[in-house]
Tab-separated table of C-alpha atoms in Angstrom:
chain	number	residue	atom	x	y	z
W	1	MET	CA	-18.452	-11.506	9.029
W	2	SER	CA	-21.420	-13.878	9.289
W	3	LYS	CA	-21.112	-14.166	13.086
W	4	TYR	CA	-21.316	-10.392	13.619
W	5	ARG	CA	-23.908	-9.455	16.265
W	6	GLY	CA	-23.231	-5.843	17.333
W	7	LEU	CA	-24.711	-2.518	16.289
W	8	ILE	CA	-21.428	-1.168	14.936
W	9	ARG	CA	-18.041	-2.681	14.230
W	10	LYS	CA	-15.324	-1.976	16.778
W	11	ASN	CA	-12.944	-1.092	13.945
W	12	ASP	CA	-15.365	1.499	12.517
W	13	TYR	CA	-15.646	3.099	15.947
W	14	LEU	CA	-11.853	3.242	16.314
W	15	VAL	CA	-11.487	4.884	12.891
W	16	ILE	CA	-14.067	7.571	13.726
W	17	VAL	CA	-12.434	8.245	17.119
W	18	LYS	CA	-8.984	8.606	15.505
W	19	GLN	CA	-10.423	11.005	12.928
W	20	LEU	CA	-12.406	13.094	15.439
W	21	ARG	CA	-9.366	13.424	17.707
W	22	GLY	CA	-7.379	14.715	14.748
W	23	GLU	CA	-4.939	11.803	14.905
W	24	TRP	CA	-5.799	10.597	11.397
W	25	ILE	CA	-6.355	12.803	8.353
W	26	PRO	CA	-7.574	10.988	5.224
W	27	ASN	CA	-6.283	11.636	1.713
W	28	PHE	CA	-9.198	10.360	-0.359
W	29	GLU	CA	-7.559	10.998	-3.752
W	30	GLU	CA	-4.542	8.804	-2.947
W	31	GLY	CA	-6.242	6.368	-0.565
W	32	LYS	CA	-3.850	7.092	2.292
W	33	ILE	CA	-4.139	8.198	5.918
W	34	TYR	CA	-1.879	10.863	7.409
W	35	SER	CA	-1.057	10.416	11.090
W	36	THR	CA	-0.377	13.473	13.228
W	37	ALA	CA	1.253	11.170	15.801
W	38	VAL	CA	4.036	10.143	13.403
W	39	ASN	CA	3.885	13.269	11.188
W	40	GLY	CA	3.571	11.184	8.040
W	41	TYR	CA	1.419	8.758	6.147
W	42	LEU	CA	0.675	5.477	7.878
W	43	THR	CA	2.480	2.463	6.433
W	44	PRO	CA	-0.002	-0.393	6.145
W	45	ALA	CA	0.928	-4.065	6.019
W	46	THR	CA	-0.502	-6.475	3.475
W	47	ASP	CA	-2.564	-9.261	5.029
W	48	ARG	CA	-2.759	-12.818	3.684
W	49	ASP	CA	-5.769	-11.892	1.516
W	50	GLY	CA	-3.896	-9.024	-0.155
W	51	TYR	CA	-5.641	-6.153	1.671
W	52	LEU	CA	-3.707	-3.257	3.192
W	53	THR	CA	-4.210	-3.247	6.972
W	54	LEU	CA	-3.282	-0.988	9.858
W	55	GLY	CA	-2.330	-2.360	13.256
W	56	ILE	CA	-3.510	-0.338	16.249
W	57	GLN	CA	-2.576	-0.899	19.871
W	58	ILE	CA	-5.831	-0.584	21.850
W	59	GLU	CA	-4.680	-1.966	25.187
W	60	GLU	CA	-1.325	-2.977	26.582
W	61	GLU	CA	-1.512	-6.472	25.118
W	62	LYS	CA	-4.369	-6.080	22.613
W	63	ARG	CA	-3.856	-5.136	18.995
W	64	CYS	CA	-6.543	-4.428	16.422
W	65	HIS	CA	-6.167	-4.713	12.634
W	66	ILE	CA	-8.150	-2.343	10.441
W	67	ARG	CA	-8.404	-2.657	6.674
W	68	MET	CA	-7.447	0.539	4.864
W	69	ASN	CA	-10.329	0.332	2.392
W	70	ARG	CA	-12.912	0.306	5.174
W	71	ALA	CA	-11.090	3.027	7.145
W	72	ILE	CA	-11.025	5.350	4.108
W	73	TRP	CA	-14.703	4.697	3.354
W	74	VAL	CA	-15.815	5.195	6.986
W	75	MET	CA	-13.808	8.426	7.298
W	76	ARG	CA	-15.711	9.876	4.322
W	77	HIS	CA	-19.226	8.444	4.730
W	78	GLY	CA	-19.426	7.587	8.431
W	79	ILE	CA	-20.341	4.306	10.044
W	80	PRO	CA	-22.778	2.310	7.854
W	81	CYS	CA	-26.305	1.846	9.221
W	82	ASP	CA	-25.961	-1.881	8.521
W	83	PRO	CA	-22.682	-3.184	10.012
W	84	THR	CA	-22.805	-6.330	7.874
W	85	LEU	CA	-22.174	-4.327	4.684
W	86	GLU	CA	-18.645	-4.528	3.274
W	87	VAL	CA	-16.417	-2.086	1.401
W	88	ASP	CA	-15.575	-3.380	-2.079
W	89	HIS	CA	-12.828	-2.392	-4.527
W	90	ILE	CA	-14.543	-1.550	-7.820
W	91	ASN	CA	-11.459	-2.304	-9.960
W	92	LEU	CA	-10.731	-5.497	-7.924
W	93	ASN	CA	-7.262	-4.162	-6.962
W	94	ARG	CA	-7.041	-4.615	-3.186
W	95	GLN	CA	-4.088	-2.215	-3.000
W	96	ASP	CA	-6.068	0.681	-4.574
W	97	ASN	CA	-7.851	2.409	-1.691
W	98	ARG	CA	-8.790	5.671	-3.405
W	99	LEU	CA	-12.307	6.714	-2.411
W	100	CYS	CA	-13.448	6.698	-6.060
W	101	ASN	CA	-12.580	2.960	-6.163
W	102	LEU	CA	-14.559	1.989	-3.052
W	103	ARG	CA	-18.246	1.157	-2.654
W	104	LEU	CA	-20.469	-0.367	-0.001
W	105	VAL	CA	-21.922	-3.781	-0.907
W	106	THR	CA	-23.558	-6.769	0.728
W	107	ARG	CA	-21.516	-9.863	1.593
W	108	SER	CA	-23.102	-11.919	-1.183
W	109	GLU	CA	-22.531	-9.153	-3.740
W	110	ASN	CA	-18.885	-8.908	-2.706
W	111	MET	CA	-18.385	-12.684	-2.885
W	112	ARG	CA	-19.814	-12.854	-6.409
W	113	ASN	CA	-17.529	-10.035	-7.524
W	114	ASN	CA	-14.741	-12.478	-8.317
W	115	PRO	CA	-13.572	-13.090	-11.903
W	116	GLU	CA	-11.839	-16.323	-10.845
W	117	LYS	CA	-15.226	-17.821	-9.975
W	118	PHE	CA	-16.596	-16.830	-13.388
W	119	ALA	CA	-13.584	-18.518	-15.033
W	120	ARG	CA	-14.154	-21.631	-12.914
W	121	ALA	CA	-17.840	-21.662	-13.923
W	122	GLU	CA	-16.853	-21.499	-17.598
W	123	ALA	CA	-14.465	-24.434	-17.064
W	124	ILE	CA	-17.261	-26.442	-15.421
W	125	ARG	CA	-19.608	-25.699	-18.336
W	126	ALA	CA	-16.958	-26.712	-20.881
W	127	GLU	CA	-16.167	-29.974	-19.082
W	128	ARG	CA	-19.866	-30.819	-18.729
W	129	ALA	CA	-20.402	-30.129	-22.444
W	130	ALA	CA	-17.479	-32.482	-23.175
W	131	GLY	CA	-19.327	-35.285	-21.384
W	132	VAL	CA	-17.922	-35.260	-17.847
W	133	SER	CA	-20.634	-36.304	-15.386
W	134	THR	CA	-22.098	-33.978	-12.776
W	135	LYS	CA	-20.913	-36.292	-10.013
W	136	GLU	CA	-17.323	-36.285	-11.332
W	137	LEU	CA	-17.341	-32.490	-11.608
W	138	ALA	CA	-18.697	-32.162	-8.073
W	139	GLU	CA	-15.870	-34.335	-6.756
W	140	LYS	CA	-13.251	-32.469	-8.795
W	141	TYR	CA	-14.416	-29.001	-7.684
W	142	HIS	CA	-15.306	-30.055	-4.109
W	143	CYS	CA	-18.930	-28.946	-4.230
W	144	ASN	CA	-22.454	-30.309	-4.314
W	145	PRO	CA	-23.778	-31.814	-7.605
W	146	ARG	CA	-26.677	-29.370	-7.343
W	147	THR	CA	-24.173	-26.490	-7.506
W	148	ILE	CA	-22.717	-28.011	-10.685
W	149	ARG	CA	-26.195	-28.310	-12.243
W	150	ARG	CA	-27.028	-24.705	-11.361
W	151	THR	CA	-23.706	-23.486	-12.738
W	152	VAL	CA	-24.169	-25.395	-16.007
W	153	SER	CA	-27.754	-24.137	-16.396
W	154	GLY	CA	-26.600	-20.541	-15.941
W	155	GLU	CA	-28.404	-20.008	-12.658
W	156	TYR	CA	-25.004	-19.333	-11.055
W	157	TYR	CA	-22.333	-17.127	-12.679
W	158	ASN	CA	-24.261	-16.453	-15.860
W	159	PRO	CA	-22.143	-14.286	-18.210
W	160	GLU	CA	-25.225	-13.194	-20.207
W	161	ARG	CA	-26.718	-11.549	-17.125
W	162	TYR	CA	-23.510	-9.624	-16.437
W	163	PRO	CA	-21.708	-9.304	-19.798
W	164	GLY	CA	-17.979	-8.595	-19.783
W	165	THR	CA	-17.673	-8.207	-16.052
W	166	ALA	CA	-17.978	-9.941	-12.738
W	167	VAL	CA	-19.299	-6.770	-11.113
W	168	PHE	CA	-22.932	-7.139	-10.109
W	169	PRO	CA	-25.523	-4.344	-9.920
W	170	ARG	CA	-25.075	-1.996	-7.004
W	171	LEU	CA	-27.543	-3.106	-4.366
W	172	HIS	CA	-27.068	0.111	-2.410
W	173	LEU	CA	-28.283	2.146	-5.414
W	174	GLN	CA	-31.315	-0.099	-5.930
W	175	TYR	CA	-32.211	-0.126	-2.232
W	176	PRO	CA	-30.689	2.994	-0.648
W	177	ALA	CA	-32.337	2.351	2.735
W	178	LYS	CA	-30.238	-0.832	3.053
W	179	GLY	CA	-27.031	1.198	3.230
W	180	GLY	CA	-28.678	4.209	4.792
W	181	TYR	CA	-27.615	6.618	2.065
W	182	PRO	CA	-29.599	8.296	-0.726
W	183	ALA	CA	-29.328	6.895	-4.248
W	184	GLY	CA	-26.213	8.101	-6.047
W	185	TRP	CA	-24.246	9.047	-2.906
W	186	ASN	CA	-21.152	7.198	-4.127
W	187	GLU	CA	-20.994	8.749	-7.610
Protein backbone atom coordinates (compact mmCIF):
# COMPACT_ATOMS: atom_id res chain seq x y z
CA MET A 1 0.00 0.00 0.00
CA SER A 2 2.99 2.34 0.34
CA LYS A 3 3.09 3.07 -3.41
CA TYR A 4 -0.55 4.23 -3.52
CA ARG A 5 -0.94 7.60 -5.26
CA GLY A 6 -4.64 8.05 -6.13
CA LEU A 7 -7.50 9.84 -4.42
CA ILE A 8 -9.53 6.68 -3.89
CA ARG A 9 -8.83 2.99 -4.27
CA LYS A 10 -10.21 1.33 -7.39
CA ASN A 11 -11.54 -1.51 -5.24
CA ASP A 12 -13.46 0.90 -2.97
CA TYR A 13 -15.05 2.48 -6.03
CA LEU A 14 -16.08 -0.93 -7.40
CA VAL A 15 -17.66 -1.90 -4.07
CA ILE A 16 -19.70 1.33 -3.92
CA VAL A 17 -20.83 0.92 -7.55
CA LYS A 18 -21.94 -2.69 -6.91
CA GLN A 19 -23.86 -1.57 -3.83
CA LEU A 20 -25.50 1.45 -5.50
CA ARG A 21 -26.59 -0.67 -8.47
CA GLY A 22 -28.23 -3.10 -6.05
CA GLU A 23 -25.96 -5.95 -7.13
CA TRP A 24 -24.49 -6.41 -3.65
CA ILE A 25 -26.42 -6.29 -0.38
CA PRO A 26 -24.28 -6.43 2.78
CA ASN A 27 -25.11 -8.50 5.85
CA PHE A 28 -23.14 -6.64 8.51
CA GLU A 29 -24.04 -9.01 11.38
CA GLU A 30 -22.63 -12.07 9.58
CA GLY A 31 -19.93 -10.32 7.53
CA LYS A 32 -21.27 -11.58 4.22
CA ILE A 33 -22.39 -10.04 0.92
CA TYR A 34 -25.54 -11.16 -0.87
CA SER A 35 -25.40 -10.97 -4.66
CA THR A 36 -28.60 -10.34 -6.61
CA ALA A 37 -26.81 -11.62 -9.73
CA VAL A 38 -26.39 -15.12 -8.29
CA ASN A 39 -29.33 -14.95 -5.83
CA GLY A 40 -27.14 -16.00 -2.93
CA TYR A 41 -24.22 -15.05 -0.75
CA LEU A 42 -20.91 -14.56 -2.51
CA THR A 43 -18.36 -17.30 -1.90
CA PRO A 44 -15.00 -15.68 -1.22
CA ALA A 45 -11.64 -17.37 -1.69
CA THR A 46 -8.89 -17.28 0.91
CA ASP A 47 -5.75 -15.50 -0.27
CA ARG A 48 -2.21 -16.47 0.74
CA ASP A 49 -2.35 -14.08 3.72
CA GLY A 50 -5.52 -15.69 5.07
CA TYR A 51 -7.96 -12.92 4.07
CA LEU A 52 -11.27 -13.67 2.35
CA THR A 53 -11.27 -12.12 -1.13
CA LEU A 54 -13.76 -11.68 -3.94
CA GLY A 55 -12.75 -11.89 -7.58
CA ILE A 56 -14.53 -9.50 -9.94
CA GLN A 57 -14.30 -9.46 -13.71
CA ILE A 58 -13.91 -5.79 -14.69
CA GLU A 59 -12.93 -6.21 -18.33
CA GLU A 60 -12.76 -9.16 -20.67
CA GLU A 61 -9.28 -10.15 -19.54
CA LYS A 62 -8.93 -8.11 -16.33
CA ARG A 63 -9.86 -9.42 -12.92
CA CYS A 64 -9.85 -7.50 -9.66
CA HIS A 65 -9.55 -8.99 -6.16
CA ILE A 66 -11.34 -7.26 -3.30
CA ARG A 67 -10.87 -8.16 0.35
CA MET A 68 -14.14 -8.89 2.12
CA ASN A 69 -13.20 -6.95 5.25
CA ARG A 70 -12.66 -3.75 3.29
CA ALA A 71 -15.78 -4.30 1.16
CA ILE A 72 -17.97 -4.73 4.26
CA TRP A 73 -16.46 -1.65 5.92
CA VAL A 74 -16.79 0.53 2.79
CA MET A 75 -20.41 -0.57 2.25
CA ARG A 76 -21.29 0.67 5.75
CA HIS A 77 -19.10 3.77 6.18
CA GLY A 78 -18.32 4.83 2.61
CA ILE A 79 -14.97 5.44 1.01
CA PRO A 80 -12.40 6.66 3.58
CA CYS A 81 -11.17 10.25 3.19
CA ASP A 82 -7.61 8.93 3.42
CA PRO A 83 -7.14 6.01 0.98
CA THR A 84 -3.99 4.84 2.77
CA LEU A 85 -6.00 3.77 5.84
CA GLU A 86 -6.58 0.03 6.21
CA VAL A 87 -9.41 -2.06 7.63
CA ASP A 88 -8.25 -4.12 10.61
CA HIS A 89 -9.78 -7.17 12.31
CA ILE A 90 -10.11 -6.33 16.00
CA ASN A 91 -10.02 -9.99 17.15
CA LEU A 92 -7.15 -10.77 14.70
CA ASN A 93 -9.28 -13.45 12.96
CA ARG A 94 -8.99 -12.67 9.24
CA GLN A 95 -12.02 -14.86 8.49
CA ASP A 96 -14.33 -12.84 10.80
CA ASN A 97 -15.68 -9.98 8.68
CA ARG A 98 -18.58 -8.90 10.88
CA LEU A 99 -18.81 -5.11 10.98
CA CYS A 100 -18.43 -5.09 14.79
CA ASN A 101 -14.99 -6.73 14.30
CA LEU A 102 -13.68 -4.20 11.77
CA ARG A 103 -12.03 -0.82 12.31
CA LEU A 104 -10.11 1.69 10.23
CA VAL A 105 -6.42 2.06 11.18
CA THR A 106 -3.19 3.41 9.78
CA ARG A 107 -0.68 1.09 8.11
CA SER A 108 1.77 1.34 11.01
CA GLU A 109 -0.98 0.67 13.56
CA ASN A 110 -2.09 -2.39 11.60
CA MET A 111 1.47 -3.72 11.29
CA ARG A 112 2.07 -3.42 15.03
CA ASN A 113 -1.17 -5.27 15.74
CA ASN A 114 0.58 -8.63 15.52
CA PRO A 115 1.01 -10.87 18.58
CA GLU A 116 3.72 -12.88 16.79
CA LYS A 117 5.94 -9.79 16.74
CA PHE A 118 5.39 -9.28 20.48
CA ALA A 119 6.38 -12.92 21.08
CA ARG A 120 9.48 -12.45 18.91
CA ALA A 121 10.39 -9.30 20.88
CA GLU A 122 10.11 -11.24 24.14
CA ALA A 123 12.39 -13.94 22.71
CA ILE A 124 14.95 -11.29 21.71
CA ARG A 125 14.85 -9.77 25.21
CA ALA A 126 15.30 -13.19 26.83
CA GLU A 127 18.23 -14.12 24.59
CA ARG A 128 19.90 -10.74 25.18
CA ALA A 129 19.46 -11.15 28.95
CA ALA A 130 21.09 -14.60 28.64
CA GLY A 131 24.20 -12.96 27.16
CA VAL A 132 23.74 -13.25 23.40
CA SER A 133 25.32 -10.24 21.68
CA THR A 134 23.32 -7.63 19.79
CA LYS A 135 25.22 -8.44 16.61
CA GLU A 136 24.42 -12.17 16.90
CA LEU A 137 20.74 -11.42 17.52
CA ALA A 138 20.63 -9.08 14.53
CA GLU A 139 22.05 -11.81 12.30
CA LYS A 140 19.69 -14.44 13.72
CA TYR A 141 16.56 -12.29 13.29
CA HIS A 142 17.68 -10.66 10.01
CA CYS A 143 17.45 -7.07 11.21
CA ASN A 144 19.59 -4.10 12.12
CA PRO A 145 21.46 -4.12 15.49
CA ARG A 146 19.74 -0.82 16.26
CA THR A 147 16.37 -2.58 16.00
CA ILE A 148 17.60 -5.18 18.51
CA ARG A 149 18.74 -2.44 20.92
CA ARG A 150 15.40 -0.64 20.64
CA THR A 151 13.49 -3.87 21.17
CA VAL A 152 15.55 -4.78 24.25
CA SER A 153 15.16 -1.27 25.71
CA GLY A 154 11.39 -1.45 25.29
CA GLU A 155 11.19 1.28 22.69
CA TYR A 156 9.70 -1.29 20.29
CA TYR A 157 6.98 -3.78 21.33
CA ASN A 158 6.87 -2.74 24.96
CA PRO A 159 4.34 -4.92 26.84
CA GLU A 160 4.05 -2.38 29.69
CA ARG A 161 2.70 0.24 27.29
CA TYR A 162 0.07 -2.14 25.94
CA PRO A 163 -0.56 -4.72 28.70
CA GLY A 164 -2.12 -8.05 27.74
CA THR A 165 -2.67 -7.18 24.12
CA ALA A 166 -1.01 -6.32 20.87
CA VAL A 167 -3.83 -3.95 19.96
CA PHE A 168 -2.66 -0.34 19.95
CA PRO A 169 -4.78 2.73 20.74
CA ARG A 170 -7.26 3.64 18.04
CA LEU A 171 -5.68 6.47 16.08
CA HIS A 172 -8.97 7.27 14.38
CA LEU A 173 -10.59 7.98 17.77
CA GLN A 174 -7.69 10.19 18.88
CA TYR A 175 -7.56 12.07 15.58
CA PRO A 176 -10.99 11.77 13.94
CA ALA A 177 -10.08 14.14 11.09
CA LYS A 178 -7.48 11.59 9.92
CA GLY A 179 -10.20 9.08 9.06
CA GLY A 180 -12.79 11.71 8.29
CA TYR A 181 -15.30 10.45 10.84
CA PRO A 182 -16.40 11.87 14.21
CA ALA A 183 -14.99 10.31 17.38
CA GLY A 184 -16.84 7.14 18.37
CA TRP A 185 -18.30 6.40 14.92
CA ASN A 186 -17.19 2.77 15.07
CA GLU A 187 -18.63 1.96 18.51
